[in-house]
Short mmCIF file of C-alpha atoms in Angstrom, two decimals:
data_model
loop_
_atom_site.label_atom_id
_atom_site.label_comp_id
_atom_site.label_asym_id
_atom_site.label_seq_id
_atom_site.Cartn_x
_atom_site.Cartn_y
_atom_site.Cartn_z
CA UNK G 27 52.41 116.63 86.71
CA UNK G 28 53.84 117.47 90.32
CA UNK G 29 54.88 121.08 91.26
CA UNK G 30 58.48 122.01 92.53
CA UNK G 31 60.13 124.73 93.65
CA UNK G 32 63.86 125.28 94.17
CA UNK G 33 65.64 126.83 96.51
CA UNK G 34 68.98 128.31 95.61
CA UNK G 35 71.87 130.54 97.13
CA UNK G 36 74.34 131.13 94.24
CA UNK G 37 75.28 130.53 90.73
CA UNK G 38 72.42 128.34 90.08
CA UNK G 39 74.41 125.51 88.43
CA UNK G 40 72.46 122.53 90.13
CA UNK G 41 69.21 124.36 89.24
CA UNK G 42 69.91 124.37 85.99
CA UNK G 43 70.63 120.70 85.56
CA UNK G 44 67.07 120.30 86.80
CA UNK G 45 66.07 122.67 84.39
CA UNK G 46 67.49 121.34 81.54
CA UNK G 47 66.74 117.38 82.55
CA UNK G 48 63.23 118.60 82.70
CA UNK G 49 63.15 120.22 79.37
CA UNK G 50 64.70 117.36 77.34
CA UNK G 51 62.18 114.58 79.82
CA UNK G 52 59.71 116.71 80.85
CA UNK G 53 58.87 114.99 84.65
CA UNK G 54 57.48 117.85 86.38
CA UNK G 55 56.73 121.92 86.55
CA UNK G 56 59.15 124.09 88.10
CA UNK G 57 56.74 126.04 89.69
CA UNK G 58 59.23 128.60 91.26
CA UNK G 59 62.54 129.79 92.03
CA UNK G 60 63.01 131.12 96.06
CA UNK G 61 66.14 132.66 95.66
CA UNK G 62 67.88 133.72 98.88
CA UNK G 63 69.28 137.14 97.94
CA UNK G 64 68.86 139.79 94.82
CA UNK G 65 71.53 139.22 92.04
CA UNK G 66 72.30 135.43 92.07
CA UNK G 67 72.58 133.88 89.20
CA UNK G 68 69.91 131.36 89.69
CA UNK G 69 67.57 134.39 89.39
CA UNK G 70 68.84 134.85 85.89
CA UNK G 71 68.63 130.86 84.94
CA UNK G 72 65.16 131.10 86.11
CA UNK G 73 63.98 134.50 83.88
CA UNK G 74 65.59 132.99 80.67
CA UNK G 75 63.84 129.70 80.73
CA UNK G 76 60.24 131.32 81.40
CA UNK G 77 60.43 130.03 85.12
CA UNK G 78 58.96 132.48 87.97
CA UNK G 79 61.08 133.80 90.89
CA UNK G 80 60.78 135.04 94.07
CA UNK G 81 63.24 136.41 96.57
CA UNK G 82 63.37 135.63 100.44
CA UNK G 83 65.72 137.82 101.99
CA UNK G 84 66.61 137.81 105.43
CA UNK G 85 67.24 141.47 105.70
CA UNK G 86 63.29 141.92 104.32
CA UNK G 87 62.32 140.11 107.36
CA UNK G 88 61.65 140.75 110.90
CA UNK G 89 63.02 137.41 111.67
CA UNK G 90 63.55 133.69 109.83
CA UNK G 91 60.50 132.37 111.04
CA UNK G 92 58.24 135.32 109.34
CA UNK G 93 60.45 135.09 105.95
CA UNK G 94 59.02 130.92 106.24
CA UNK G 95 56.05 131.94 107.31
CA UNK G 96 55.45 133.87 104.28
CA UNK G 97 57.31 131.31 101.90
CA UNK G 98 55.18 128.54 103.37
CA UNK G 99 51.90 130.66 101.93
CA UNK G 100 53.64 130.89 98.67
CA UNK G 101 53.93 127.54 98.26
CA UNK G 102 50.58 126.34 99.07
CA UNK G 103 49.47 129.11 97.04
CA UNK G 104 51.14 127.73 93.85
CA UNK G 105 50.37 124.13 95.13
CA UNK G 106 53.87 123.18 95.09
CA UNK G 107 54.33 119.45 95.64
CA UNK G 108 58.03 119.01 96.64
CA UNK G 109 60.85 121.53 97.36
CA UNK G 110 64.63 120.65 95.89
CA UNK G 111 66.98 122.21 98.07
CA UNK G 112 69.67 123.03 95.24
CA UNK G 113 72.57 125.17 97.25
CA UNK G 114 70.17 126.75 99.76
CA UNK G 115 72.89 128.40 102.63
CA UNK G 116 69.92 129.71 104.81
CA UNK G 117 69.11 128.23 107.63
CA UNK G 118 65.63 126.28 107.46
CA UNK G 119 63.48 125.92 110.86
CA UNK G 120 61.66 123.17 112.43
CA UNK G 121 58.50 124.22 112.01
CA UNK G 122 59.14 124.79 108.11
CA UNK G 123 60.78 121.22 107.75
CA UNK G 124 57.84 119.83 109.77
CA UNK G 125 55.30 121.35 107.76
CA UNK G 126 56.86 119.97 104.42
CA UNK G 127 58.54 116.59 106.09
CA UNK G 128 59.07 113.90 103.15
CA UNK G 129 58.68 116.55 100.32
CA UNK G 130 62.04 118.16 100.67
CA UNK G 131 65.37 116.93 99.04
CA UNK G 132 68.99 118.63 99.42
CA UNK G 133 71.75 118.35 97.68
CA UNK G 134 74.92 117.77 99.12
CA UNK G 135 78.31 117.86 98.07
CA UNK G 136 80.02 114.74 100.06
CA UNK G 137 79.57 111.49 100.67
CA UNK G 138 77.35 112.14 104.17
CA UNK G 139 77.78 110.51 107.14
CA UNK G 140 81.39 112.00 106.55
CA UNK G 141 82.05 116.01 105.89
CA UNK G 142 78.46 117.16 106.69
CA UNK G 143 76.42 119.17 109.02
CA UNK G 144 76.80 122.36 110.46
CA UNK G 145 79.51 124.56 108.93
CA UNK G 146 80.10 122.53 106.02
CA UNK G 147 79.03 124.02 102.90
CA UNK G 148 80.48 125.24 99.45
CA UNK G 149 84.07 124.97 99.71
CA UNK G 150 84.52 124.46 102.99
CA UNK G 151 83.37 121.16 102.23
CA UNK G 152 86.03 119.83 99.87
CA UNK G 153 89.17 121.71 102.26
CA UNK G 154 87.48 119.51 104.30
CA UNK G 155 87.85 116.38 102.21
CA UNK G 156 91.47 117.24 101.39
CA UNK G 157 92.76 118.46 104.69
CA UNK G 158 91.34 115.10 105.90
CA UNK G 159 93.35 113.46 103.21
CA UNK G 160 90.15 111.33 101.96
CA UNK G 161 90.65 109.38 98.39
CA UNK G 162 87.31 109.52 97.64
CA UNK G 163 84.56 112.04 98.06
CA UNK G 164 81.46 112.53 96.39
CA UNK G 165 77.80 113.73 96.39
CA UNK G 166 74.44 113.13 97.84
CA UNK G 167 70.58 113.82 97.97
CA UNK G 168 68.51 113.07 100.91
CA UNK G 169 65.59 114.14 102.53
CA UNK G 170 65.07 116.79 104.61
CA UNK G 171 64.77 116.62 108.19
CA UNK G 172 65.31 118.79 111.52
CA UNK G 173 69.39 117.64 111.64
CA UNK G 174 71.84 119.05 109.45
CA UNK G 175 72.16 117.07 106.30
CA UNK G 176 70.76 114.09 108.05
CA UNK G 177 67.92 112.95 106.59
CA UNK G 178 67.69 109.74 105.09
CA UNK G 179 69.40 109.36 101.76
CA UNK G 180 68.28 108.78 98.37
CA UNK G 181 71.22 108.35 96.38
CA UNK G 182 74.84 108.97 96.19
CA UNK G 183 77.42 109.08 93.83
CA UNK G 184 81.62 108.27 94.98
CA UNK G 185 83.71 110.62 93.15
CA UNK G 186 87.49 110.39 93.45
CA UNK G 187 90.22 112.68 94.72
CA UNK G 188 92.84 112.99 92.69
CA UNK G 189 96.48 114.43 93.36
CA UNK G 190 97.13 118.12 93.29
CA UNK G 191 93.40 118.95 93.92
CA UNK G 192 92.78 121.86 95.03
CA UNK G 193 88.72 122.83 96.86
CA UNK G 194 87.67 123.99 93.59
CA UNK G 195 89.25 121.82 91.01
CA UNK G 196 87.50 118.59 93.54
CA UNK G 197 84.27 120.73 93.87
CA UNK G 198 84.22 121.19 90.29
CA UNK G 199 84.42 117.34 89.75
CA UNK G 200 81.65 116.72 92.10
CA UNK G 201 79.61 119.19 90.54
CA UNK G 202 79.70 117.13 87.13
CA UNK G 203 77.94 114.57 89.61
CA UNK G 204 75.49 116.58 91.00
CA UNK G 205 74.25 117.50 87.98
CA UNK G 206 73.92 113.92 87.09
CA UNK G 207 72.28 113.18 90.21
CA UNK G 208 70.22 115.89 91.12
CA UNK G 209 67.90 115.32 88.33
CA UNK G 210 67.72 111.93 88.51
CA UNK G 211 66.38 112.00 91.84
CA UNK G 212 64.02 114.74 91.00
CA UNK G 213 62.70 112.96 88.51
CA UNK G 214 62.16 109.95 90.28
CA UNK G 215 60.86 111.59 92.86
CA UNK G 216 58.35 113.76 90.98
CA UNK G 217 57.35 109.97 89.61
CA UNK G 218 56.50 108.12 92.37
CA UNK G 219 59.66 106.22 92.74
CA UNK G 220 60.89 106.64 95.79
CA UNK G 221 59.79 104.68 98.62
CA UNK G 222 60.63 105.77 102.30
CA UNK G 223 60.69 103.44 104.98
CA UNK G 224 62.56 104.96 107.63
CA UNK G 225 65.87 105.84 107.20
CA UNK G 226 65.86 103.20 104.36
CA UNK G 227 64.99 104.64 100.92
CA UNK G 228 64.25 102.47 97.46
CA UNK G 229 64.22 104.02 94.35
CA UNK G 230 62.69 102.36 91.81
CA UNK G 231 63.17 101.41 88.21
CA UNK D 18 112.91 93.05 99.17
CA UNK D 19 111.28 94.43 102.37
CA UNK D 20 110.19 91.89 105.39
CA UNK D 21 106.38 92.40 106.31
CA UNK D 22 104.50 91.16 109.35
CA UNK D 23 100.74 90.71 109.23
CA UNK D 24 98.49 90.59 112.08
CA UNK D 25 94.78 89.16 111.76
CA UNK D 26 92.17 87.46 114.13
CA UNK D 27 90.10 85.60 111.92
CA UNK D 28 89.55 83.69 109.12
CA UNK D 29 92.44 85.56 107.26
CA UNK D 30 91.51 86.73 103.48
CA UNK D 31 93.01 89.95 103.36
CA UNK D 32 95.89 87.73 104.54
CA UNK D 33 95.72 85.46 101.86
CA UNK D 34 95.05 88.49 99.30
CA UNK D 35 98.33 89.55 99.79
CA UNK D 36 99.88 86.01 100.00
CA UNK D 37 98.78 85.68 96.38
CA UNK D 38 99.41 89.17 94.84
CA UNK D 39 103.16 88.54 96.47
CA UNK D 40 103.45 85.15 94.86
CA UNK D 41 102.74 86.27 91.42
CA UNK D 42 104.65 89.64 91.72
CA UNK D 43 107.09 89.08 94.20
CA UNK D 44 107.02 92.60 96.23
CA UNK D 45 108.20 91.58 99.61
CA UNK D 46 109.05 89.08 101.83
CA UNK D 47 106.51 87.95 104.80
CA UNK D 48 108.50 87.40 107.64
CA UNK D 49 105.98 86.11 109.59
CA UNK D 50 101.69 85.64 110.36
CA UNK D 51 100.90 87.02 114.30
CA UNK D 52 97.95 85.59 115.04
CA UNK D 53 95.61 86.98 117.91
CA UNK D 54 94.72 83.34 119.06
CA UNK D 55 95.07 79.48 118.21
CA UNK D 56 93.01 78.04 115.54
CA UNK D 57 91.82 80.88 113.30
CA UNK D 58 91.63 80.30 109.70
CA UNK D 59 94.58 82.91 109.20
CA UNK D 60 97.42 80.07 110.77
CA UNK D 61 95.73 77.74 108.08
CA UNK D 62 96.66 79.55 105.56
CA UNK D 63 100.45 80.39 106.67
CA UNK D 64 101.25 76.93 107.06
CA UNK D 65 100.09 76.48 103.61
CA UNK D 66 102.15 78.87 102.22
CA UNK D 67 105.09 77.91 104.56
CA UNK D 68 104.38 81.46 105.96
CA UNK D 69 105.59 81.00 109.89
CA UNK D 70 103.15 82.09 112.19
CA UNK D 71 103.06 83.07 116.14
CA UNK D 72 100.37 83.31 118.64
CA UNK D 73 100.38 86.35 120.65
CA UNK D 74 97.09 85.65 122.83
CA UNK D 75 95.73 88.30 125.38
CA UNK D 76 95.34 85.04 127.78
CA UNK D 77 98.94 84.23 127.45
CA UNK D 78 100.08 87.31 129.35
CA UNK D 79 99.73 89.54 132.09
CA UNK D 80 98.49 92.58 130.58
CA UNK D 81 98.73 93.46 126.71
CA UNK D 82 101.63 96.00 127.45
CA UNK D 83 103.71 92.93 128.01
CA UNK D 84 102.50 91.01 125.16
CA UNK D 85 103.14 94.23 122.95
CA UNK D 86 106.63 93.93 124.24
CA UNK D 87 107.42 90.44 123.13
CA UNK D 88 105.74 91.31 120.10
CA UNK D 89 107.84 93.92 119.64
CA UNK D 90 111.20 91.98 120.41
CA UNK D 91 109.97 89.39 117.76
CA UNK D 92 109.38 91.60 114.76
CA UNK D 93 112.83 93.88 116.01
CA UNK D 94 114.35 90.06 115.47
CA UNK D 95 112.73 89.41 112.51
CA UNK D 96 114.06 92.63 110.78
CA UNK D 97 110.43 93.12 110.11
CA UNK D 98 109.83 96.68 108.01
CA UNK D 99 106.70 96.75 107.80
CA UNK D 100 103.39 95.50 109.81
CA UNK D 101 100.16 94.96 107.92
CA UNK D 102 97.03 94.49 110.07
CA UNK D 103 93.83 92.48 107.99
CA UNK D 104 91.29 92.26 110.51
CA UNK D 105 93.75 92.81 113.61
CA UNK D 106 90.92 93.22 116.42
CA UNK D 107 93.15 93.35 119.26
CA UNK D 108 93.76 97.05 121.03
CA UNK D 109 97.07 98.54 119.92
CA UNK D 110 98.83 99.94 123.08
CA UNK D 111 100.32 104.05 121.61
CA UNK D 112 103.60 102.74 122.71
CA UNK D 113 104.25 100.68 120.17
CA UNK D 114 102.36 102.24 116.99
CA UNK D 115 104.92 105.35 118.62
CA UNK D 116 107.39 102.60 118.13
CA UNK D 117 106.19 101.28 114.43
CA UNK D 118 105.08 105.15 113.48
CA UNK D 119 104.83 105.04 109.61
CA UNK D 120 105.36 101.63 109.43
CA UNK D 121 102.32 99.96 110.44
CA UNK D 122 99.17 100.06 108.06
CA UNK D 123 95.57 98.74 108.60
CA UNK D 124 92.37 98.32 106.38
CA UNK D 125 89.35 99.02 107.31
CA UNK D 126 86.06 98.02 105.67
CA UNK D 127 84.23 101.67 105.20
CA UNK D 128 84.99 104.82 103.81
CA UNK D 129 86.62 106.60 106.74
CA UNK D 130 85.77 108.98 108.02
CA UNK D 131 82.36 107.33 108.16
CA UNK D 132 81.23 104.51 110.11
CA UNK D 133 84.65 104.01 111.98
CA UNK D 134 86.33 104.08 115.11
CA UNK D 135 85.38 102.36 118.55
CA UNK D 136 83.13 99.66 118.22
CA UNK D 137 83.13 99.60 114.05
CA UNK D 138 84.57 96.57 113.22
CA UNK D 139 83.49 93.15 110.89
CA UNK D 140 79.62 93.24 110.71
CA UNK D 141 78.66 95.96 112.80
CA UNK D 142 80.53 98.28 110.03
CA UNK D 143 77.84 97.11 107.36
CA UNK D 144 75.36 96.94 109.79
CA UNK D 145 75.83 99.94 110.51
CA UNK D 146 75.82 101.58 106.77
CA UNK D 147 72.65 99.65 106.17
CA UNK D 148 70.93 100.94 109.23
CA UNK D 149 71.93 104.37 108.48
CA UNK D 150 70.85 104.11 104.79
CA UNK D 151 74.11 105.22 103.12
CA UNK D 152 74.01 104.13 99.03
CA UNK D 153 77.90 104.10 99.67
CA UNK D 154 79.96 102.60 101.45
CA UNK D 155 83.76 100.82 100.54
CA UNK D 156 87.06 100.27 102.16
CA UNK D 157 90.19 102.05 103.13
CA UNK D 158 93.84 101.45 103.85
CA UNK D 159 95.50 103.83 106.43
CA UNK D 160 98.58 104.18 108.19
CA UNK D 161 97.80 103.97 111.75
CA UNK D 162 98.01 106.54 114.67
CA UNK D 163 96.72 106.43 117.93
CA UNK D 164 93.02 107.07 117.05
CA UNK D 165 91.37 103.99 115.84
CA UNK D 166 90.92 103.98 112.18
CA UNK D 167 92.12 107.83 112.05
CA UNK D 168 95.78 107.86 110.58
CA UNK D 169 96.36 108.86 107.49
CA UNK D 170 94.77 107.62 104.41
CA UNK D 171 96.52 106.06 101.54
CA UNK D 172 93.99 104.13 99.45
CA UNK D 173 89.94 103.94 99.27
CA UNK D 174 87.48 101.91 97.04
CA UNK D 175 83.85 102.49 96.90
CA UNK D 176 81.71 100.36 96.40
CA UNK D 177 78.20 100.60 96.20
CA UNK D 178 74.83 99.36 98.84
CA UNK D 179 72.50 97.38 96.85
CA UNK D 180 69.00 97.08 97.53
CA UNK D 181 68.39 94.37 99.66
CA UNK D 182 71.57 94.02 100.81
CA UNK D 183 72.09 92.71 104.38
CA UNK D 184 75.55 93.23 106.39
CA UNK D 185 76.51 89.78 104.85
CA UNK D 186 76.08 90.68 100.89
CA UNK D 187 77.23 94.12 101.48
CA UNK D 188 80.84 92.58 103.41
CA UNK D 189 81.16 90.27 101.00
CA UNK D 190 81.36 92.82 97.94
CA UNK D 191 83.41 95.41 99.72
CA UNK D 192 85.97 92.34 101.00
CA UNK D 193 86.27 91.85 97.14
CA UNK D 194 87.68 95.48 96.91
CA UNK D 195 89.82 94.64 99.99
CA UNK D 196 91.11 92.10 98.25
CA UNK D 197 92.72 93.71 95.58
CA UNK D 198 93.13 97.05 97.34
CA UNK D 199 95.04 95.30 100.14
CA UNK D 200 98.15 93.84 98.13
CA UNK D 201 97.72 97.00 96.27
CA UNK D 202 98.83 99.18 99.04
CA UNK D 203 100.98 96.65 100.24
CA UNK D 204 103.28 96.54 97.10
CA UNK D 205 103.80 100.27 96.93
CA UNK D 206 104.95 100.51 100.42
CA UNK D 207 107.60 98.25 100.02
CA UNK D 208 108.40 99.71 96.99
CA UNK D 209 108.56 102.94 98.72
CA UNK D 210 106.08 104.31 96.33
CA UNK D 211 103.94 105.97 99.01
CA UNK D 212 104.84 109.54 100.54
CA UNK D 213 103.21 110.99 103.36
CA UNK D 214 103.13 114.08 104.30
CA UNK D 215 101.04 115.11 107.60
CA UNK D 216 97.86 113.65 106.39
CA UNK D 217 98.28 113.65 102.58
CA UNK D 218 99.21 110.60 100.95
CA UNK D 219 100.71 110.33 97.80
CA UNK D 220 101.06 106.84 96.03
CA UNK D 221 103.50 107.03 93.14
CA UNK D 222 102.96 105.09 89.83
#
């Protein structure tokens, strides 16, 4: 069974898809939870479904590249096999990506090329979408690589802007996707099932 | 019943899409097929439909500011309301989408904002998505501004990359969406069910 860890920054909501994905199908160990401050709510997910959990603060650190330094040993140390990326807002470094290249996913709340990269996260992402005046957004998962949200990707899925959305009435919509989606490319994934040739990615049946 | 004008270069489906949505529903009147030279498919299908059709070729004048001008004259002559360009490859001069501001839409075979602008047009588009490994890609009709493919958007259909696909396969299913998103857009204009305001776009049921 592989390992994962995931890496999250907030509420916790696409961690807990995996979570509960994995409980009902049962494709792989959630090793750990790196969470990226105290008090999130992915650190609470995590304690009520038995799952370990470990925060990587900036302000404990000297710098970023200590903080990966350290969370690189952690990992190897609990022989994690891929990491998910699930709403991780801190800034990841070369080295780190290098070290890990093809075994990190990220989720991402738009339909990337478009509304991606630096400076577009959370919210920001879907005034984005709707100050462009876009009809359909959406959500994808894609490896991890030294640009911005521009590895190659694994899957998406189109969701559609509606009239009179607002950034979080749009984000929530996507989100219903994401936690579709997430999982399903986790589990895949954690299977075997995706096959990397370039920038072109196959998933499997 | 409003008077359209639509512009292609080639082989002319989204032309004919909207030929045969305006048959069977009757939503406007087309005044007239510019072509961008002799012989393409698109003059074919005009005559067919007794749809006249003029030849504004980049050889036949000076410099395209002039052949913008006749242009111009013609459609002012034609009481032409509104201009539809279906695969219109030509380079608009600003002065007259200044002239035809709100009144001129275009479709465009991606999901802008990605994988359009300079150089995206007809295969290269798909190429393009394939090469870059998106698992989405679609179509969009805009109103048109002076950056290529970056007016306002009124309608978008997604459609999904297949396995296997090649720029071919993948045109061929999105021009299927054009097809019926085309006439679509087409028929709410002249009904005046679409409202813009800046870039939000409102199409009315």
């Amino acid at each position: 069974m592989k390992r994962i860890a995931v890496f999250a920054s907030g509420g916790g909501t696409d961690f807990q898809s995996v979570i509960d994905a994995n409980e009902k199908q049962g494709f792989c160990e959630i090793a750990v939870l790196i969470a990226s401050k105290q008090g999130i709510g992915a650190i609470e997910r995590a304690k009520k479904h038995g799952i370990p959990s470990e925060v990587f603060a900036k302000a404990d650190y000297p710098d970023l590249e200590t903080l990966y330094e350290k969370l690189s040993s952690l990992l190897k140390n609990l022989s994690v096999d891929y990491i998910v990326l699930a709403g991780w807002l801190k800034i990841i470094p070369e080295s780190f990506i290098k070290e890990f290249e093809g075994r990190i996913i990220n989720i991402h709340p738009s339909l990337i090329p478009s509304f991606c990269g630096g400076g577009f996260y959370g919210l920001k992402v879907h005034k984005a979408v709707l100050d462009y005046g876009a009809k359909i957004s959406g959500c994808t998962v894609h490896f991890v690589n030294e640009v911005p949200d521009g590895g190659a990707i694994i899957a998406q899925r189109a969701v559609e802007v509606k009239d009179g959305d607002t950034p979080e009435t749009l984000q929530a919509r996507i989100l219903e996707e994401e936690h579709k989606l997430l999982p399903y490319c986790v589990k895949k994934l954690c299977e075997g099932k995706i096959k990397k040739e370039g920038r072109k990615v196959t998933v499997l049946d």
